[in-house]
Coordinates of C-alpha atoms and ligand atoms in Angstrom, one line a residue:
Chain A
X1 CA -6.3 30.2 -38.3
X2 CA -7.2 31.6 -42.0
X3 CA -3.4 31.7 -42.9
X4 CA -2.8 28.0 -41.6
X5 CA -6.2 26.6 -43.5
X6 CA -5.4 28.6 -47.4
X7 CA -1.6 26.3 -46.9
X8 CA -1.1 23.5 -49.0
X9 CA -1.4 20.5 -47.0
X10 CA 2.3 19.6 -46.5
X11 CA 3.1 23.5 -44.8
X12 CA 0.0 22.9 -43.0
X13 CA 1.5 20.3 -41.2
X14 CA 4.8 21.8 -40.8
X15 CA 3.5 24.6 -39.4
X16 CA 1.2 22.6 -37.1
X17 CA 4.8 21.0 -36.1
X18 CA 6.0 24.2 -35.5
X19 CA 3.6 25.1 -33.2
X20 CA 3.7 22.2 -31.1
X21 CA 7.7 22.0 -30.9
X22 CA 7.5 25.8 -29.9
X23 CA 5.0 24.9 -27.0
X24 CA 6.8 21.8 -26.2
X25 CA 9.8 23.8 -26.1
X26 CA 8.1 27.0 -24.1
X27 CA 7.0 23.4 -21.5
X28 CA 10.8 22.1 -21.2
X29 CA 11.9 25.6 -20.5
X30 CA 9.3 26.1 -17.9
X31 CA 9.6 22.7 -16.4
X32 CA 13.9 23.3 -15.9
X33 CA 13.0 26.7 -15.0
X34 CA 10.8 25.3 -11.7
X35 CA 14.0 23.1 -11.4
X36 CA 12.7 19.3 -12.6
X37 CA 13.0 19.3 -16.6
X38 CA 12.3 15.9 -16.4
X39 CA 9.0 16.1 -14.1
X40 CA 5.6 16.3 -15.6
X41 CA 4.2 19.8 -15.5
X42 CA 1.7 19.5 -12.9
X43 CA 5.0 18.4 -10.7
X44 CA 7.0 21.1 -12.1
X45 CA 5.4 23.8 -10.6
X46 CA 5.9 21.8 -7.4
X47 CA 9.9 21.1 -7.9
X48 CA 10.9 24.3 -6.0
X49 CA 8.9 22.8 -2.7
X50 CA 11.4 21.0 -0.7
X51 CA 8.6 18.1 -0.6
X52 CA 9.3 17.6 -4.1
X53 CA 11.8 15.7 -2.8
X54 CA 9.9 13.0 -1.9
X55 CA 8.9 12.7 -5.8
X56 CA 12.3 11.0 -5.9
X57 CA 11.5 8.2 -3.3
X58 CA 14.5 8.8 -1.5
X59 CA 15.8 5.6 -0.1
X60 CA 17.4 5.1 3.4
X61 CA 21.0 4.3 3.7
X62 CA 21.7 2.9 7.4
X63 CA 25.0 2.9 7.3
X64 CA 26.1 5.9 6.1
X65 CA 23.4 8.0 8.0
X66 CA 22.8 6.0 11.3
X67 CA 19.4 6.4 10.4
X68 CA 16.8 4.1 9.2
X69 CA 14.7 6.9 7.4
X70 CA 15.5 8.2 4.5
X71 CA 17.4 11.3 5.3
X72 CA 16.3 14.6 3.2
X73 CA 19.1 16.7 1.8
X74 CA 16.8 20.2 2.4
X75 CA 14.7 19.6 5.5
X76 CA 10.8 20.3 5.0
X77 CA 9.3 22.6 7.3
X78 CA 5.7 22.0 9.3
X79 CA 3.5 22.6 6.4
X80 CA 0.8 25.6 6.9
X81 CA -2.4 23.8 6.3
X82 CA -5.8 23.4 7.9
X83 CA -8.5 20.3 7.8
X84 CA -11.0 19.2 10.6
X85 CA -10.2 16.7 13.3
X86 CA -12.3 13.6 13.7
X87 CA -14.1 16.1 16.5
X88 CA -15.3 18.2 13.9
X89 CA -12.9 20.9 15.1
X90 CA -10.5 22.9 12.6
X91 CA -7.4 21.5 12.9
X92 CA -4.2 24.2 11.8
X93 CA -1.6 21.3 11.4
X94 CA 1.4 24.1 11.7
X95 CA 0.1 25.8 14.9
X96 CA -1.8 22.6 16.4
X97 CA 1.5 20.8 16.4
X98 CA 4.3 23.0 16.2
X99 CA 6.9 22.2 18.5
X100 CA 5.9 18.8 18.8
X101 CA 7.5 15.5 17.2
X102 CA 5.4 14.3 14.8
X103 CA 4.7 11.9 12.0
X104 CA 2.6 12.8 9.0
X105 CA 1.1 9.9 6.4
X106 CA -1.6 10.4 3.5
X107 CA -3.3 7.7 2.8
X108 CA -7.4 6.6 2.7
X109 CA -9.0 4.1 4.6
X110 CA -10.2 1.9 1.9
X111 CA -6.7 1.1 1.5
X112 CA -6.6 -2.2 2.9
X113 CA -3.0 -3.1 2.5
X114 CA 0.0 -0.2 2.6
X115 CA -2.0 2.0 4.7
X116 CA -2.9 -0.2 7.9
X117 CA 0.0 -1.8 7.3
X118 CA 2.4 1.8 7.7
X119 CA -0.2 2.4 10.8
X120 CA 0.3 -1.0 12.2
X121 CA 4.3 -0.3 11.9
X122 CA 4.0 2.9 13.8
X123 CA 1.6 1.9 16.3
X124 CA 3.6 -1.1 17.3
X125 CA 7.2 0.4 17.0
X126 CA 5.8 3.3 19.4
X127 CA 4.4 0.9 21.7
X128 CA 8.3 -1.2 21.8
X129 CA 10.2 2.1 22.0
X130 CA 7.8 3.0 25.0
X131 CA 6.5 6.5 23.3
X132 CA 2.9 7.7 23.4
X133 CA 0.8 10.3 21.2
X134 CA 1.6 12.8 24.0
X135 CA 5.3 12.4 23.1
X136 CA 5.0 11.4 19.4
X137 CA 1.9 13.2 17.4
X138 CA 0.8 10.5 14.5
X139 CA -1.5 13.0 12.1
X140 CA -3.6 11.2 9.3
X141 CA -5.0 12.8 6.3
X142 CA -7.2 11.3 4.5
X143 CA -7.0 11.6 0.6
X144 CA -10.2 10.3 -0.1
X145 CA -12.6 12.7 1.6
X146 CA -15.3 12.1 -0.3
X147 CA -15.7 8.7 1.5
X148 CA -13.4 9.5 4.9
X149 CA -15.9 11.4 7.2
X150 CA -15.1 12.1 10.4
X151 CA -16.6 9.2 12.2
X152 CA -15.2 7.0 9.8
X153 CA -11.5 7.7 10.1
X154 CA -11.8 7.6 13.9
X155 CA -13.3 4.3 13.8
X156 CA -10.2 3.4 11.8
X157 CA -7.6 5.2 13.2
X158 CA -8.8 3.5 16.9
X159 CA -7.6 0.2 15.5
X160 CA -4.2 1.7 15.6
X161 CA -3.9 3.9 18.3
X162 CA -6.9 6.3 20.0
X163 CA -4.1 8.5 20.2
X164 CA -3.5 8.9 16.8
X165 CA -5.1 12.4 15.0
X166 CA -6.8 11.6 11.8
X167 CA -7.7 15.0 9.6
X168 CA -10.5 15.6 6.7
X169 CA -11.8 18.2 4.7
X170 CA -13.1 19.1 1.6
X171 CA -11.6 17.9 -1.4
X172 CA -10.0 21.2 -1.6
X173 CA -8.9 21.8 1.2
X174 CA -7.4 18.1 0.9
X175 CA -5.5 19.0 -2.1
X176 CA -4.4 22.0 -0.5
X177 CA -2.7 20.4 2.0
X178 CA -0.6 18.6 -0.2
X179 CA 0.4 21.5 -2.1
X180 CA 1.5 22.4 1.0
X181 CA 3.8 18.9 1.6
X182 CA 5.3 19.8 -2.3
X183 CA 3.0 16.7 -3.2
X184 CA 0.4 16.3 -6.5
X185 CA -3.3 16.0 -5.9
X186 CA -4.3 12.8 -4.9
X187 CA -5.8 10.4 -8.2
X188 CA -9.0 8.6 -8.1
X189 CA -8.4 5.2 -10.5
X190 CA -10.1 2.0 -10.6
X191 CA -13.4 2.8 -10.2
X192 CA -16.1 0.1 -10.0
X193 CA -19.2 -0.6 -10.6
X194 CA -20.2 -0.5 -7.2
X195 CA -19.1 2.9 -7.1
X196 CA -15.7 2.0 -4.9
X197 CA -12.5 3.2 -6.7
X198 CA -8.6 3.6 -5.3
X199 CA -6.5 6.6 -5.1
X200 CA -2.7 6.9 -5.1
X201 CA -1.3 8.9 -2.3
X202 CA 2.5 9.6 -1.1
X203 CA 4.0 6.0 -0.1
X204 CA 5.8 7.6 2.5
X205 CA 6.2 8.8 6.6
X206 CA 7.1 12.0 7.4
X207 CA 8.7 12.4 10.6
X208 CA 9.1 16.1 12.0
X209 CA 11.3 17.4 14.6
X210 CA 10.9 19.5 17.4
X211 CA 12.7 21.8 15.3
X212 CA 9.1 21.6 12.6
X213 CA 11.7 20.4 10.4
X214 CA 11.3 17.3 8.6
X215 CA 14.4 15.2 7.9
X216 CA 13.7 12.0 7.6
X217 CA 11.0 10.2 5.5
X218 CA 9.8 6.1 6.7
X219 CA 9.5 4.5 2.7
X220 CA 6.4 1.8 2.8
X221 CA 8.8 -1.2 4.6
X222 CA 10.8 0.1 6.6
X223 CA 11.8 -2.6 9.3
X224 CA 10.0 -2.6 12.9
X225 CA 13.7 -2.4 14.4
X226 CA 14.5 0.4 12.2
X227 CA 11.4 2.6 13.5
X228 CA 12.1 1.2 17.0
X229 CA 15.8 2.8 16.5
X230 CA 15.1 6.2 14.8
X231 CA 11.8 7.3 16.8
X232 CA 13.3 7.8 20.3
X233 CA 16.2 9.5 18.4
X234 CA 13.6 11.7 16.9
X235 CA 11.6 12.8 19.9
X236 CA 14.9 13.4 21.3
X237 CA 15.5 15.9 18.8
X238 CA 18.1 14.5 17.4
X239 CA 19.2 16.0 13.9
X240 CA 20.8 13.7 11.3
X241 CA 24.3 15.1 10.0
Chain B
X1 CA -2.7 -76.3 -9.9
X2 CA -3.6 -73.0 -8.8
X3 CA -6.8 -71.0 -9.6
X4 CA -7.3 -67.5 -9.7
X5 CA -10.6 -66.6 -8.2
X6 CA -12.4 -64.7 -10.6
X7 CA -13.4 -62.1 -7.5
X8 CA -10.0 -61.7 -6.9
X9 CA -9.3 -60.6 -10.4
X10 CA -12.4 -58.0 -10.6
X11 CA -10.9 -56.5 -7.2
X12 CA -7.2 -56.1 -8.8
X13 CA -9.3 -54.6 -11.5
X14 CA -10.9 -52.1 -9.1
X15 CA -8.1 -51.6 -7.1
X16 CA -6.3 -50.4 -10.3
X17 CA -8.7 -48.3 -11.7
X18 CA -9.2 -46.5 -8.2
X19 CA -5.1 -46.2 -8.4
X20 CA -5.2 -44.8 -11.5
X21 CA -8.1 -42.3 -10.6
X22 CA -6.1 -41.0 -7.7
X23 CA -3.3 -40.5 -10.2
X24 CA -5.3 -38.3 -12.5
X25 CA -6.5 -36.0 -9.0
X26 CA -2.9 -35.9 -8.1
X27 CA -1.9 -34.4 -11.8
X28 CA -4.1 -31.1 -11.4
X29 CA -3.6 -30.9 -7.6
X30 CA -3.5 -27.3 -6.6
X31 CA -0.1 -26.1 -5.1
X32 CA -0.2 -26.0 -0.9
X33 CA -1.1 -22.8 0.9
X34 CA -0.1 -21.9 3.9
X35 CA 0.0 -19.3 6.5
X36 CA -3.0 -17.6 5.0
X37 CA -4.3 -14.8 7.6
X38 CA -5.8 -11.6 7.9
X39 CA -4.8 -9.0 9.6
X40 CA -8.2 -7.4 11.9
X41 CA -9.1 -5.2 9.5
X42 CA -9.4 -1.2 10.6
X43 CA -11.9 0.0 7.9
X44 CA -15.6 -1.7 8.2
X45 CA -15.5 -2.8 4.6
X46 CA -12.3 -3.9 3.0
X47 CA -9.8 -6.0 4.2
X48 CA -6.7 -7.8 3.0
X49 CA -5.2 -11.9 2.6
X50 CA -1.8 -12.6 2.9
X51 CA -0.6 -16.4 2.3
X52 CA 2.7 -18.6 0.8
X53 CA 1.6 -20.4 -2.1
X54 CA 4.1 -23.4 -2.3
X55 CA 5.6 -24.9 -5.6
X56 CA 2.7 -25.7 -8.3
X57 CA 5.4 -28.0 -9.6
X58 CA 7.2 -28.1 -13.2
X59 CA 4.5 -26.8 -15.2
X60 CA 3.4 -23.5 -12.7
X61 CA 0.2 -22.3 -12.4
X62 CA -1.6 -19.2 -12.1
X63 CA -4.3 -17.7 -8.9
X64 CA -6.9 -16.5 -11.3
X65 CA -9.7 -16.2 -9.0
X66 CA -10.9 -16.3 -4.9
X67 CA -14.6 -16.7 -3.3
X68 CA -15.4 -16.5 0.3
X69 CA -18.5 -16.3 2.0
X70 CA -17.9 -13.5 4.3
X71 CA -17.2 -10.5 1.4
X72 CA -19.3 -9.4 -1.6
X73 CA -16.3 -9.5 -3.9
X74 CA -13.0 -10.6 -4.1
X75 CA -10.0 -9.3 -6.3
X76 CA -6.5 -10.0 -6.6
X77 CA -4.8 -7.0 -6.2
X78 CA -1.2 -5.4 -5.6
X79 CA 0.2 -2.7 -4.2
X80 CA 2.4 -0.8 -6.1
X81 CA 4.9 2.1 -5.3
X82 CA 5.7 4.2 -8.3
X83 CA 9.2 5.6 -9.1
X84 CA 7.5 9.0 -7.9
X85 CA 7.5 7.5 -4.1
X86 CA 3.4 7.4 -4.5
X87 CA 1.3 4.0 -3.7
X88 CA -1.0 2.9 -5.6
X89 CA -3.1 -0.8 -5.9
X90 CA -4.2 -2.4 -8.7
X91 CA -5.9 -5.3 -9.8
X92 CA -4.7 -8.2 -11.3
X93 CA -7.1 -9.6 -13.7
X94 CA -4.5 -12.3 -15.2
X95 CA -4.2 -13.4 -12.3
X96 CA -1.5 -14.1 -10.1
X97 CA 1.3 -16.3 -11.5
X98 CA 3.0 -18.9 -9.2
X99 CA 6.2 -19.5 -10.1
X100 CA 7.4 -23.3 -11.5
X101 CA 9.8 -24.4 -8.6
X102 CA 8.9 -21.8 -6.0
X103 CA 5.6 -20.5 -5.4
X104 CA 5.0 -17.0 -4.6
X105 CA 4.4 -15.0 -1.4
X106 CA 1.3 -12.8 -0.7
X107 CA 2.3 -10.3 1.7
X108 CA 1.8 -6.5 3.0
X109 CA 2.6 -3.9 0.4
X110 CA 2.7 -6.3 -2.8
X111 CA 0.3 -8.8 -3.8
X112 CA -2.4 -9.9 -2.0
X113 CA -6.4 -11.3 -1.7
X114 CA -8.5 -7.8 -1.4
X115 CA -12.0 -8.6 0.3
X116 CA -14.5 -6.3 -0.6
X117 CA -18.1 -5.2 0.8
X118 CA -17.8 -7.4 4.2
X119 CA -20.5 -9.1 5.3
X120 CA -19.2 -10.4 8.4
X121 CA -17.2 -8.7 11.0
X122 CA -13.6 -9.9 11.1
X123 CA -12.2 -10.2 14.7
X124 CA -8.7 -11.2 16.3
X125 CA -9.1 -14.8 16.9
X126 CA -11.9 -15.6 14.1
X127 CA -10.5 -18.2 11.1
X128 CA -13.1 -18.2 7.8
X129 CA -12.6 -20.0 4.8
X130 CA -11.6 -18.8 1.4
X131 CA -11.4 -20.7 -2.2
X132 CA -8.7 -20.0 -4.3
X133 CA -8.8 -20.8 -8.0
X134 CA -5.7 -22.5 -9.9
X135 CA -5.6 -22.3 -13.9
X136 CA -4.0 -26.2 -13.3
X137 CA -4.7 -26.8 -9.9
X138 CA -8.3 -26.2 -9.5
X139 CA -9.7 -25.2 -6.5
X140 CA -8.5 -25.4 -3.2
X141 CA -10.2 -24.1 0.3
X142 CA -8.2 -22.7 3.0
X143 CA -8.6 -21.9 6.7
X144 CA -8.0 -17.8 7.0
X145 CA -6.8 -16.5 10.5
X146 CA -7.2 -13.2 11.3
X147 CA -4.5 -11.8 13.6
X148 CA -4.2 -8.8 15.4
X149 CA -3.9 -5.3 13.6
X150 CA -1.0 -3.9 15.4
X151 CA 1.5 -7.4 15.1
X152 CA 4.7 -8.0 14.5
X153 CA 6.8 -6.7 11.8
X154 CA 4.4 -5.3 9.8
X155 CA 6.9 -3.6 6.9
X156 CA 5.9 -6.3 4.5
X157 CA 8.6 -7.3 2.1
X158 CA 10.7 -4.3 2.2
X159 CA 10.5 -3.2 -1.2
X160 CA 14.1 -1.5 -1.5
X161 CA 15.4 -4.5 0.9
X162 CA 16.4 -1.4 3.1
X163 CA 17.6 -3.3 6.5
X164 CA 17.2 -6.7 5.1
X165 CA 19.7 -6.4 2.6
X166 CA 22.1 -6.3 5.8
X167 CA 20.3 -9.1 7.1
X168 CA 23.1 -11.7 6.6
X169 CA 25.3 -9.9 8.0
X170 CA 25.2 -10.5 11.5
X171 CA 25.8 -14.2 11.4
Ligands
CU1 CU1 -6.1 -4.4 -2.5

């Protein structure tokens, strides 16, 4: 500190420049390191996670997969993570459903537009494709615990399905779980001055195996024929090639 | 010879200046809107308006603003999905701009009418009304249905036109 103040002003700056280009080089290196040189850093240390993958909004292509999701190049497995049900019991999502087919989305219930919307699509693509929550798990996590309590989400989740699991927790434990799914900590923006705000949260489905492999991903819009097609094929345990 | 009865004349008068009244109205008339609905909404509080705003005409017009008595507040929003894959909504406070010629389309996953702080429960089956504000246009109050939660195609616009890009196809 004592070197870099008795500089003339000019050094001080270079040096200053030096500093920062060696950090900001020491932050590239890291970042290709974790694999994603082009990834912010909180992402980078989440770009070795095959959920990072979903970073990249991978996009479905029909005709060259047969499938409607998007199919993953590295499958994801059943993340390990724990939250409470909308019972008040602890909910291991790894054990709870292991085995099972199910679909996974991240979203709050404030959200009055992508979220019921995704919920809607599922609920009514299960319903024309014949499939219950006995055959197809649908798990919700909430990303905004702070205002999804239990009874809330369950109130929510009803409009959709009864069957339908919805999971909260502290904001930890929240954040935690999508570590676990390679995905960033949810953001709070937009607050009012009511107190409401929004939070971002991962646009998309994803839709595990009985394998607890996940290989396909829904992206927000996803047609109702296109879930009608893949879901059977899914509870089937059918693995895209 | 023929005479004009002065009546006559003052009701040509009238008849003109009512004409040219309605002319004015029909200037800053605010595009049509149809189709507006609602789906039920799940959460207790918020809920969403989807509607087709038809052609404002040649000089276009911007939704700047939307009342209604059944929510505290009302915002015109969209949803966003980042190149990141993550969704995200945000308010428009410019407003929402309706295209000269075409209109625009509120509809799941893009832009829509966010009611806030719901004062009246929304059920399948109820219609309420809602004001939309034009820059031009003025105002105009529309009939809201709200539909079932779980409808039809629900996927909204599809954003990557995944499947509807191979739409046209089948013909
Ligand atoms: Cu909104």
């Amino acid at each position: 500190m004592g070197r870099v103040r008795a500089l003339p002003p000019r050094l001080r700056a270079l040096a200053a420049g030096a500093v920062l280009l060696t950090v900001g080089a020491l932050a590239v290196l890291g970042a290709t390191l974790a694999g994603g040189a082009d990834e912010a850093p909180s992402t980078a240390a989440l770009a070795d996670h095959p959920g990072a993958q979903l970073l990249q909004n991978p996009l479905p292509n029909p005709e060259a997969t047969g499938f409607h999701g998007a199919v993953l190049a590295e499958p994801i497995p059943r993340p390990d993570f724990a939250l409470t049900d909308t019972d008040g019991r602890r909910f291991d999502f790894a054990e709870e459903t292991a085995g099972e087919p199910t679909l996974l989305y991240v979203g709050y219930t404030s959200c009055p537009d992508i979220c019921p919307a995704h919920l809607a699509q599922i609920a009514g693509a299960m319903a024309e494709a014949g499939l219950d929550t006995d055959e197809l798990r649908v798990v919700f996590v909430t990303a905004d615990p702070a205002r999804d309590d239990a009874e809330r989400l369950e109130r929510y989740l009803a409009a959709f399905d009864d069957g339908f699991t919805g999971l909260t927790g502290s904001p930890e434990e929240v954040d935690a779980a999508l570590a676990a799914l390679g995905q960033p900590a949810a953001e709070v923006f937009g607050e009012r001055p009511d107190g409401s705000y929004e939070v971002t949260h991962p646009s998309q489905v994803l839709a595990f195996g009985p394998d607890d492999r996940a290989r396909l991903v829904f992206p927000f819009g996803t047609s109702r024929e296109g879930w009608v097609a893949d879901l059977p094929r899914l509870v089937a345990g059918e693995v895209p090639s | 010879m023929t005479r004009v009865s002065p009546w006559l004349v003052a009701l040509a008068l009238l008849v003109a200046a009512v004409g040219c009244a309605d002319d004015d109205a029909a200037e800053a008339a605010p595009p049509e809107v149809t189709g507006a609905e609602t789906p039920e909404p799940a959460a207790p509080d918020v809920a969403a308006v989807y509607a087709t705003i038809g052609d404002p005409g040649p000089d276009g017009d911007t939704l700047v603003g939307a009342s209604t008595d059944v929510a505290e507040r009302v915002e015109l929003h969209e949803s966003v999905i980042d190149d990141d894959g993550s969704a995200r909504m945000v308010e428009l406070e410019d407003g929402i701009d309706v295209a000269a010629g075409e209109g625009v389309v509120l509809e799941r996953g893009g832009l829509h009418v966010m009611l806030m702080g719901l004062e009246t429960e929304l059920a399948e089956g109820d219609r309420y009304e809602l004001t939309l504000e034009f820059e031009r246009g003025g105002e105009v109050t529309v009939d809201v249905d709200v539909v079932p939660t779980v409808g039809g195609d629900d996927g909204g616009g599809g954003h990557d036109g995944q499947d509807e890009a191979h739409g046209d196809d089948d013909g």
